[in-house]
Amino acid sequence: MTEYNPYLLIAVFLLAAAGFAVSPLLLAYLWAKLFSPKKPGPDKNAVYECGLQSKGDAWVQFRSEYYLYGIIFLIFDVETIFLLPFAVAFTSLPVGAFIAMMVFLLLLVEGLVWAWRKGILTWQ
Amino acid sequence: MDEGLRNELSKQGIFTTKLADLYNWGRKNSVWPLQFGLACCAIEMIATSMARYDLARFGAEVFRPSPRQADLMIVAGTVTKKMAPQVVRLFNQMPEPKYVIAMGACAISGGPFKQGYNVLKGIDRYIPVDVHIPGCPPRPEALLHAFMTLQAKIDAQSLTGPDRPRHLNADAPSEFPVPQFGAHDLEPPNNPEVWHPPTIVRQG
């Protein structure tokens, strides 16, 4: 018997899977190219598709500073999620858990202080 | 292949078909309607798509919320003059091939509001309607019948020749002029290329 690589089978399967996925797309593409004439128009190419007239372009700029608001939201969000169980179980917690929680809070508050001093919390 | 030979072959368990028939069979059983309702007829349309009447039997249960993915516009309800430009624009945004079912008295003629100042007297003034359903509102069975009529229409199309489907015909327009709000009425009041009102022949 000749030398046979077990990984060859995987390669064959990979090719078959890719072909299975790509061939319908390719057929649809070819069909559209060969038989279906393109019919673009101002309404069809419009950005918005709710029946109302589209205004402007889809390629608008978003303010990149938005990510800072996202991060600050995350501080409060994570804090809330962990603070509630912490408060519920507070009376039966050992000292170690309390200190760990305080360190965690300190890290979050540190982030908040950093953001505050950077002036992010003042609305521009 | 003539019908007799095909019959004989099918008795022997050999199924034969034409490519065009196969293509149309696929087309007619995968018509996706636009999720779009204007008035009370929309309730009947929703009922048609639900379990009791089950539009899914006809391959049309996938109501698409975007015109970019829809094949069929069911104009279900009263088309006011305020709404007409939006309806036409939505139809323009649908990809080919696209079909229209005008559902109910309002959509086909203005219905009980025909004498009103604010209701369009039939959506077929602006877009080509394939199937009209009368009724106020039509029952789900009527919508199913309209859908089967549309399927029969799709099935009967040949892929070449003058009556070929819209998406294979470069001359068939894809966009129809959107009416504008005028001082008193929509302008233009109808699209003469689409709207062919029947001429009334009076007896005696």
PDB file of C-alpha atoms in Angstrom, chain A residues 31 35-37 39-54, chain B residues 23 66-68 86 89-90 92-94 96 166-170 172 174-175 178:
ATOM      1  CA  TRP A  31     -26.938  34.112 -14.184  1.00  0.00           C
ATOM      2  CA  PHE A  35     -29.253  36.997 -18.507  1.00  0.00           C
ATOM      3  CA  SER A  36     -30.517  39.683 -16.129  1.00  0.00           C
ATOM      4  CA  PRO A  37     -29.891  43.209 -17.323  1.00  0.00           C
ATOM      5  CA  LYS A  39     -31.524  48.288 -13.852  1.00  0.00           C
ATOM      6  CA  PRO A  40     -30.138  50.858 -11.469  1.00  0.00           C
ATOM      7  CA  GLY A  41     -31.904  54.136 -10.742  1.00  0.00           C
ATOM      8  CA  PRO A  42     -31.939  57.006  -8.278  1.00  0.00           C
ATOM      9  CA  ASP A  43     -34.547  55.362  -6.035  1.00  0.00           C
ATOM     10  CA  LYS A  44     -32.996  51.929  -6.202  1.00  0.00           C
ATOM     11  CA  ASN A  45     -29.540  53.194  -5.344  1.00  0.00           C
ATOM     12  CA  ALA A  46     -30.863  55.432  -2.580  1.00  0.00           C
ATOM     13  CA  VAL A  47     -29.293  55.099   0.837  1.00  0.00           C
ATOM     14  CA  TYR A  48     -32.490  54.813   2.804  1.00  0.00           C
ATOM     15  CA  GLU A  49     -35.157  52.231   2.084  1.00  0.00           C
ATOM     16  CA  CYS A  50     -38.250  53.244   4.045  1.00  0.00           C
ATOM     17  CA  GLY A  51     -40.158  54.869   1.216  1.00  0.00           C
ATOM     18  CA  LEU A  52     -39.174  58.351   2.275  1.00  0.00           C
ATOM     19  CA  GLN A  53     -36.778  60.326   0.165  1.00  0.00           C
ATOM     20  CA  SER A  54     -33.166  59.740   1.131  1.00  0.00           C
TER      21      SER A  54
ATOM     22  CA  TYR B  23     -36.879  27.810 -13.365  1.00  0.00           C
ATOM     23  CA  SER B  66     -36.715  45.776   3.453  1.00  0.00           C
ATOM     24  CA  PRO B  67     -37.772  46.347  -0.154  1.00  0.00           C
ATOM     25  CA  ARG B  68     -34.275  45.309  -1.225  1.00  0.00           C
ATOM     26  CA  GLN B  86     -43.876  56.398  -0.581  1.00  0.00           C
ATOM     27  CA  ARG B  89     -40.751  54.682  -4.047  1.00  0.00           C
ATOM     28  CA  LEU B  90     -40.798  51.408  -2.124  1.00  0.00           C
ATOM     29  CA  ASN B  92     -38.961  51.298  -7.142  1.00  0.00           C
ATOM     30  CA  GLN B  93     -36.529  50.059  -4.541  1.00  0.00           C
ATOM     31  CA  MET B  94     -37.529  46.420  -4.940  1.00  0.00           C
ATOM     32  CA  GLU B  96     -36.420  42.629 -10.280  1.00  0.00           C
ATOM     33  CA  ARG B 166     -39.376  41.688 -16.256  1.00  0.00           C
ATOM     34  CA  HIS B 167     -35.968  40.795 -14.894  1.00  0.00           C
ATOM     35  CA  LEU B 168     -34.917  39.229 -18.213  1.00  0.00           C
ATOM     36  CA  ASN B 169     -36.256  42.154 -20.212  1.00  0.00           C
ATOM     37  CA  ALA B 170     -33.943  45.126 -20.457  1.00  0.00           C
ATOM     38  CA  ALA B 172     -39.143  46.796 -18.900  1.00  0.00           C
ATOM     39  CA  SER B 174     -37.488  49.126 -13.099  1.00  0.00           C
ATOM     40  CA  GLU B 175     -38.394  52.521 -11.694  1.00  0.00           C
ATOM     41  CA  VAL B 178     -42.818  59.042  -8.132  1.00  0.00           C
TER      42      VAL B 178
END
